[in-house]
mmCIF file of C-alpha atoms in Angstrom:
data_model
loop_
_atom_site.group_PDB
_atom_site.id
_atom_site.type_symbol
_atom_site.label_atom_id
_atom_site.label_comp_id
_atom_site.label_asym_id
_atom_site.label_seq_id
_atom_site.Cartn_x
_atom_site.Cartn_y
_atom_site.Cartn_z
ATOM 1 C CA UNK A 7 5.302 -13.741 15.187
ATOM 2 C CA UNK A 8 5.743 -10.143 13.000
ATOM 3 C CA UNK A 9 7.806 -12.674 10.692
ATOM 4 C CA UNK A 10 6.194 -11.046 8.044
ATOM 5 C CA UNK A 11 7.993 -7.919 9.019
ATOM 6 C CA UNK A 12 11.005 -9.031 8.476
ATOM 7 C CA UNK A 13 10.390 -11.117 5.396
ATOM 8 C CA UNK A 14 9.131 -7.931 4.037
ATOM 9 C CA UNK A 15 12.606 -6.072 5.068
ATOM 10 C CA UNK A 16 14.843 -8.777 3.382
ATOM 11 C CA UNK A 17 12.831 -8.939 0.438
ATOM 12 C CA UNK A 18 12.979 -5.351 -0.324
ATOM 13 C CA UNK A 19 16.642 -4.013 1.537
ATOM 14 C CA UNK A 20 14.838 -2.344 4.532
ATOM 15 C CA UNK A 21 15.559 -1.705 7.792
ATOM 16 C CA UNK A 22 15.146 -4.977 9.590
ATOM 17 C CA UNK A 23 13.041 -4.344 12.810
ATOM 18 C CA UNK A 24 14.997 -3.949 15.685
ATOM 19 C CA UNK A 25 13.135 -4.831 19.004
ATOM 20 C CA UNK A 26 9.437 -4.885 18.498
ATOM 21 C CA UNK A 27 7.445 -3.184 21.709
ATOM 22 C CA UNK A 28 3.822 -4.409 20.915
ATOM 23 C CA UNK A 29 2.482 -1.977 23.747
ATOM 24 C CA UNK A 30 2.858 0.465 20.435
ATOM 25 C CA UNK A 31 0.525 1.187 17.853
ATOM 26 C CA UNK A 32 3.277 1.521 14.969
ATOM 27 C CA UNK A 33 2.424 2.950 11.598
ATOM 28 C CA UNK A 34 4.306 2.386 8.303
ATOM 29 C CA UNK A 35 7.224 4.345 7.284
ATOM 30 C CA UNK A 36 9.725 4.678 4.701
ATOM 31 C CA UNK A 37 12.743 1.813 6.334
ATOM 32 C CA UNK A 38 9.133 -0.458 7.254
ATOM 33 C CA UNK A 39 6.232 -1.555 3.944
ATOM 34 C CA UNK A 40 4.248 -3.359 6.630
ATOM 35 C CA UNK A 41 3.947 -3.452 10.490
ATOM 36 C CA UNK A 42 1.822 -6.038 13.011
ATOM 37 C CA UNK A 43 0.404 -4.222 15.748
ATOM 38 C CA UNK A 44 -0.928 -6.265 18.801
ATOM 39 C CA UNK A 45 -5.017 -4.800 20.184
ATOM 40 C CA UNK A 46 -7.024 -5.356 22.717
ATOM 41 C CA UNK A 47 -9.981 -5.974 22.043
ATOM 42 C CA UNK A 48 -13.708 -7.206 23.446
ATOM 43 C CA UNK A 49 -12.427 -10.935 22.310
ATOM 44 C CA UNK A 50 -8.868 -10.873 24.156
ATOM 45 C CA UNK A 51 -5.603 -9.886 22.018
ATOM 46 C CA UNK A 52 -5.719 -9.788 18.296
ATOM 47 C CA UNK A 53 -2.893 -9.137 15.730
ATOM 48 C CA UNK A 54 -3.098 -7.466 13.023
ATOM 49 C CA UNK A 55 -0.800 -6.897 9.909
ATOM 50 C CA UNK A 56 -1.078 -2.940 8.255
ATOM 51 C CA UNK A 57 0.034 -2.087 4.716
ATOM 52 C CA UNK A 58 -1.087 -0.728 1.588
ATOM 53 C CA UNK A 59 -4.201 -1.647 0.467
ATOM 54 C CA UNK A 60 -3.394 -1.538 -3.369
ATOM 55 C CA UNK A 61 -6.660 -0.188 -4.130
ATOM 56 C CA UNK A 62 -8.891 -1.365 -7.395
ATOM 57 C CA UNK A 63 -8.886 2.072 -8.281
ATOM 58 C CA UNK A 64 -6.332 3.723 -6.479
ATOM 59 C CA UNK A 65 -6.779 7.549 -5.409
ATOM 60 C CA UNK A 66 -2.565 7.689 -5.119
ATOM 61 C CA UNK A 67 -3.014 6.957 -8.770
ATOM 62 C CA UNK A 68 -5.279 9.401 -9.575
ATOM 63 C CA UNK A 69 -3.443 12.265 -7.868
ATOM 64 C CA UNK A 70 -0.258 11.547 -9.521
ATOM 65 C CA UNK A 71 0.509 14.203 -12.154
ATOM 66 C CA UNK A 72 3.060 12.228 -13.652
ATOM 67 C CA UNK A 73 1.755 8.210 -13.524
ATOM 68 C CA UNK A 74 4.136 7.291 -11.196
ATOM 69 C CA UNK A 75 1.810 5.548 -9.528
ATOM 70 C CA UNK A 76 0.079 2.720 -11.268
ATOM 71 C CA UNK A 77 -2.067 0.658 -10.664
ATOM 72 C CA UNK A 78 -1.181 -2.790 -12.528
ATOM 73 C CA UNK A 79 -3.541 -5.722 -14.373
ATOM 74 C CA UNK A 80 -2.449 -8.157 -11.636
ATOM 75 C CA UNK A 81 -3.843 -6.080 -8.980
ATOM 76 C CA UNK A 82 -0.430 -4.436 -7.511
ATOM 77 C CA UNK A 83 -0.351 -0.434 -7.306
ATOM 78 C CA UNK A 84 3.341 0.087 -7.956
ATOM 79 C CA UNK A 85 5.326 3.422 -7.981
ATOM 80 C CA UNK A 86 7.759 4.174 -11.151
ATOM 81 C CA UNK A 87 11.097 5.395 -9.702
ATOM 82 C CA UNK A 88 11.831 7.097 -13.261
ATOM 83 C CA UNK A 89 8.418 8.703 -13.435
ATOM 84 C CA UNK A 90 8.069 10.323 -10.032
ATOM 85 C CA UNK A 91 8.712 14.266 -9.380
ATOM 86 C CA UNK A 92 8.332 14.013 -5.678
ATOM 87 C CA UNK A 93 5.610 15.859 -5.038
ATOM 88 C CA UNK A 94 3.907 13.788 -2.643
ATOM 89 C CA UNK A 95 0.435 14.038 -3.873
ATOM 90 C CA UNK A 96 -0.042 10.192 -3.407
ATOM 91 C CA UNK A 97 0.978 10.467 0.572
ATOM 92 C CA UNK A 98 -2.041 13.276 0.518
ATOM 93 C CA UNK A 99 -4.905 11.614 -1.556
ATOM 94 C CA UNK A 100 -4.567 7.972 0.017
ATOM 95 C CA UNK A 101 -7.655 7.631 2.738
ATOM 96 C CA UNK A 102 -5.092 4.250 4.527
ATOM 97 C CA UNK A 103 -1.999 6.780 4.968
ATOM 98 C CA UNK A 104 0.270 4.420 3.139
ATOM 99 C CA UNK A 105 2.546 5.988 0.407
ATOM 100 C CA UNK A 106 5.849 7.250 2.579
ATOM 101 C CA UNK A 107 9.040 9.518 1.044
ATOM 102 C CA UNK A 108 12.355 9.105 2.313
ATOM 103 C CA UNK A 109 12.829 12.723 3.418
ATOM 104 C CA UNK A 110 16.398 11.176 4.497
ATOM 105 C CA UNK A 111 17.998 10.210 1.756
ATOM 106 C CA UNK A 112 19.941 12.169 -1.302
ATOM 107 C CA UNK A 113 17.974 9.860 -3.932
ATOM 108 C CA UNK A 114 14.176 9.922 -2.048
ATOM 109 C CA UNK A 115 11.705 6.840 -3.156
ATOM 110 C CA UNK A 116 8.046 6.520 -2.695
ATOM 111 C CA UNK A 117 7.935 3.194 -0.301
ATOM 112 C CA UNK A 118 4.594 1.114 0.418
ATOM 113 C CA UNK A 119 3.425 -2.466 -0.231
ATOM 114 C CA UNK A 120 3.046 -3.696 -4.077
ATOM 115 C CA UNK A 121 2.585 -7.058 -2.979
ATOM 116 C CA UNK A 122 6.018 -7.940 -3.827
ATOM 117 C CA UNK A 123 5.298 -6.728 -7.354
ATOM 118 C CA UNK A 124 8.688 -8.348 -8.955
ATOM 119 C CA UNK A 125 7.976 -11.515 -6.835
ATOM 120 C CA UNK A 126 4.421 -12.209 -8.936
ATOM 121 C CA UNK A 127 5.981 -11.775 -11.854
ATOM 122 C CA UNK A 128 8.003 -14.583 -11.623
ATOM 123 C CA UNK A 129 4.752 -16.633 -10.736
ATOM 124 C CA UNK A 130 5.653 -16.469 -6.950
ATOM 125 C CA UNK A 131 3.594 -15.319 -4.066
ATOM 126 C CA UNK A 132 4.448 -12.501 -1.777
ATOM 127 C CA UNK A 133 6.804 -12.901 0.422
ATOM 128 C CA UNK A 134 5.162 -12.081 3.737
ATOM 129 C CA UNK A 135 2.248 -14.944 2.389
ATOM 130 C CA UNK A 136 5.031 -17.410 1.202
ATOM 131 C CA UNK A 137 6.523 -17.300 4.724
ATOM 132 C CA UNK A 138 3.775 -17.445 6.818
ATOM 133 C CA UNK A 139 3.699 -20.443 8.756
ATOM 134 C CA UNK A 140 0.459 -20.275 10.565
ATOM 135 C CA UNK A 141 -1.559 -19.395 6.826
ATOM 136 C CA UNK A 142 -2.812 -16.201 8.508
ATOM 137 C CA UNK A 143 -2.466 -14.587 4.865
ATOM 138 C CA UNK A 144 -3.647 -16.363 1.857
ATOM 139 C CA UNK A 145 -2.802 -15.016 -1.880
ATOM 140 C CA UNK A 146 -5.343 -15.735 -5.070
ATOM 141 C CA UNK A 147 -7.432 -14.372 -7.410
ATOM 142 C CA UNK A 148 -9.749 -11.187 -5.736
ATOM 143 C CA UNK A 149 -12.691 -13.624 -6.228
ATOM 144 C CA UNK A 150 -11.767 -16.218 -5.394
ATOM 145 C CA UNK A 151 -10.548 -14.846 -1.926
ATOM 146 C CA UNK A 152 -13.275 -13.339 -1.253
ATOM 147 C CA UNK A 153 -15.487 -16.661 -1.957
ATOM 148 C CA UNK A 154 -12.929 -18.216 0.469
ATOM 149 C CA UNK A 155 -13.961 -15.599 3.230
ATOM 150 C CA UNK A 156 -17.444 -15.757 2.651
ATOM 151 C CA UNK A 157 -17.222 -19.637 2.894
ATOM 152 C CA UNK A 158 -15.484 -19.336 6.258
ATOM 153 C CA UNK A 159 -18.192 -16.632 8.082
ATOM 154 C CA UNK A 160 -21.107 -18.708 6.480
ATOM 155 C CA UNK A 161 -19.361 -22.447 7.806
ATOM 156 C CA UNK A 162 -18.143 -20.683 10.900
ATOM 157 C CA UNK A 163 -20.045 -17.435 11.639
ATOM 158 C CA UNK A 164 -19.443 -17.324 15.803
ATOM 159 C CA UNK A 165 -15.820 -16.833 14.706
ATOM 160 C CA UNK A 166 -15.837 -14.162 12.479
ATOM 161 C CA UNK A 167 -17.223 -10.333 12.304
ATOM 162 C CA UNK A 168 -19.652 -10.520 9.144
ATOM 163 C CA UNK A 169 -17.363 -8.001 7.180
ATOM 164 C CA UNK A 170 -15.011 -8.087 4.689
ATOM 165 C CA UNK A 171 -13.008 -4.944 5.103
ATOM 166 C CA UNK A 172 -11.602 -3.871 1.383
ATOM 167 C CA UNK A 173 -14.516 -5.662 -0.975
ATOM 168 C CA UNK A 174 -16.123 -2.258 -1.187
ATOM 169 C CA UNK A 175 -14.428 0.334 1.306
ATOM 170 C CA UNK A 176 -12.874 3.110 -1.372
ATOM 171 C CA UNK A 177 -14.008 0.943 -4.356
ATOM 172 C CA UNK A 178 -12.280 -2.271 -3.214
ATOM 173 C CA UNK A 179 -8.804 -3.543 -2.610
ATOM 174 C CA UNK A 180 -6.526 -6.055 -3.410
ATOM 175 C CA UNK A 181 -5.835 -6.663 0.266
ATOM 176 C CA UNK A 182 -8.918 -7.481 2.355
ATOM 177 C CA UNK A 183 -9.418 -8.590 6.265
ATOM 178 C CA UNK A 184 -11.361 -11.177 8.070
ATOM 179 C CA UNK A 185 -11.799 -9.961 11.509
ATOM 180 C CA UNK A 186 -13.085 -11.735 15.012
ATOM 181 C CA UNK A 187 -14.243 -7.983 15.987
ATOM 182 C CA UNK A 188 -15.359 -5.431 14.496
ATOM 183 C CA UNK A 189 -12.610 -3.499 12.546
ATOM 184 C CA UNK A 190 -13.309 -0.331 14.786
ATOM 185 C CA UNK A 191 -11.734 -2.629 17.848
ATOM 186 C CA UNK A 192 -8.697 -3.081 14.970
ATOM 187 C CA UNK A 193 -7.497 0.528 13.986
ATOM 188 C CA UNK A 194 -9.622 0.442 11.107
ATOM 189 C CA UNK A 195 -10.728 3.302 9.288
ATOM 190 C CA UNK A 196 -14.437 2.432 9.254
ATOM 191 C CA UNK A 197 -15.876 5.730 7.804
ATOM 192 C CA UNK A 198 -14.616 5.311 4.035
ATOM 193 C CA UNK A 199 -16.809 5.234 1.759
ATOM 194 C CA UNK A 200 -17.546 2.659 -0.701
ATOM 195 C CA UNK A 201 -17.100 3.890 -3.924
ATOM 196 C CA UNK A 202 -13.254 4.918 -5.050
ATOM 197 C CA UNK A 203 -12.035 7.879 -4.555
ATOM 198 C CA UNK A 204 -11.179 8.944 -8.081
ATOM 199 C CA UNK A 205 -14.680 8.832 -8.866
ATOM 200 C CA UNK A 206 -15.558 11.472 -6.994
ATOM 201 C CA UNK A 207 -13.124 13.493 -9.133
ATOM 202 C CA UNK A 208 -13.541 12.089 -12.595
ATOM 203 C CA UNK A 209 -16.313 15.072 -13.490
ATOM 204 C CA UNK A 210 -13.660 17.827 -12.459
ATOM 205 C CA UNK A 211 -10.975 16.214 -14.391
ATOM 206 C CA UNK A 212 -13.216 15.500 -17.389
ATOM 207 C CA UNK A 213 -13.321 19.555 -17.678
ATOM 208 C CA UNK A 214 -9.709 20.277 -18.377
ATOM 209 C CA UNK A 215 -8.860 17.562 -20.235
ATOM 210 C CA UNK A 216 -5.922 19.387 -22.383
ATOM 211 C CA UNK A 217 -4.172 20.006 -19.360
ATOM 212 C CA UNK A 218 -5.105 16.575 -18.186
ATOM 213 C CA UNK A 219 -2.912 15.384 -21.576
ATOM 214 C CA UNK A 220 -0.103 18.325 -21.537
ATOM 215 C CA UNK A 221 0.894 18.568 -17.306
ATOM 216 C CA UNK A 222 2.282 15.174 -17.217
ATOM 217 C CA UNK A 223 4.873 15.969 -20.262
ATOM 218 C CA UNK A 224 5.557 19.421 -18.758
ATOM 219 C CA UNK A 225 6.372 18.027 -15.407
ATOM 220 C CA UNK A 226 8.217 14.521 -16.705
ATOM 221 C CA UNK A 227 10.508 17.123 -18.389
ATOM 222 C CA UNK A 228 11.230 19.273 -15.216
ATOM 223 C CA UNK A 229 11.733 16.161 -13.567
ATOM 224 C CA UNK A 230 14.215 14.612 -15.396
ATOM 225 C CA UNK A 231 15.869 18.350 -15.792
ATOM 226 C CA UNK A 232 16.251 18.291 -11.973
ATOM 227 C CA UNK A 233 17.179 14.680 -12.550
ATOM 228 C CA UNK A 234 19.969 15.234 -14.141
ATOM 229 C CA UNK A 235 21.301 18.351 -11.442
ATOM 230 C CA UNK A 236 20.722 15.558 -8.753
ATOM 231 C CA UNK A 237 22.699 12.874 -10.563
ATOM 232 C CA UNK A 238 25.446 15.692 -11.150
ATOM 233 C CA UNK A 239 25.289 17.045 -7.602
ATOM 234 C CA UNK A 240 25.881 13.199 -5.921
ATOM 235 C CA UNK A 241 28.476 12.494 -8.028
ATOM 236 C CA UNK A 242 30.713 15.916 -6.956
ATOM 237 C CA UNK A 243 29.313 15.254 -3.568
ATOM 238 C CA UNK A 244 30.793 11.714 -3.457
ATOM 239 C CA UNK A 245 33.854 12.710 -4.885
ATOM 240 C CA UNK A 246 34.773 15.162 -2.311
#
């Protein structure tokens, strides 16, 4: 129904989608956190919603010199407006393609799914699960969602690929899929490994650990210097 598209835009102040062609394979971008694309597949037409994964152990996370992206105890990976330089590490190091910058706009943000981070913290559920009305999306605990899909391919196994796409693909995620196909047939990036991506990494890092400590106060302080020139520079430009 790609309600969950739109719930998504409201909740956030995106873009609403205009006319959706589902001929298209659309990808996030920075006006859209989440996008249903429609595939053909061996079992007839299946939909499929796309968004950040919010990794266990996030590589965006790992690649971000200053912590801007975070990875919190609830499970959301969120990105910290007032600790982001904008150097787009995240958009490089994330295997899903997720994290996108507004090139556009004179005050640029990181946008991608946190699971409607300020949502949970009032003890509510994400929008795009809150508002589905066929239950296609279900929110919980990691294990006890992924009890709940095991239940369903043991009771029901003629219905379901036996897969759970994001228990273990780049160390796990907080989103995961139950599929009637296999996720190849889906637009699914089969080939990543399961172990997360920062630990392939954590050896190198481990070596220059004083910079490790030092960078992110160096380039917090450039950032807030340039900041402060961008603050400056939209308030002359709006009063022209």
């Amino acid at each position: 129904c790609y309600g969950c598209e739109y719930d998504c835009a409201w909740q956030h102040e995106l873009t609403e989608p205009g006319e959706i062609d589902d001929t298209i394979i659309r990808k996030t971008d920075e006006t859209r956190r989440t996008v249903v694309n429609l595939y053909q597949t061996s079992k007839g037409p299946v939909y499929v919603k796309k968004q950040c994964m919010n990794c266990n152990d996030p590589a965006c996370g790992s690649a971000c010199l200053t912590q801007a992206m975070h990875k919190t105890n609830d499970g959301p990976v969120i990105w910290r407006e007032d600790r982001c330089m904008g150097c787009r590490y995240c958009m490089i190091s994330c295997p899903y393609d997720m994290p996108k910058f507004e090139y556009h706009s004179t005050n640029p943000k990181i946008q991608k799914c946190d699971l409607c981070y300020d949502l949970q913290q009032e003890g509510e559920e994400p929008a795009c699960v809150y508002n589905c009305p066929n239950g296609a999306l279900l929110s919980g605990t990691r294990r006890e969602l992924i009890a709940e899909a095991n239940k369903r391919m043991l009771d029901n196994p003629d219905a379901y690929y036996p897969h759970i796409y994001g228990e273990h693909e780049a160390g796990g995620s907080s989103w995961m899929y139950l599929s009637p196909v296999p996720f190849e047939e889906l637009g699914f990036n089969t080939k990543i490994q399961n172990i997360s991506y920062p630990s392939l990494t954590k050896g190198f890092i481990s070596a220059i650990a004083p910079v490790d400590i030092f960078l992110p106060a160096v380039l917090l302080g450039i950032y807030e210097a340039t900041k402060k020139d961008k603050t400056t520079q939209t308030k002359e430009e709006g009063q022209l």
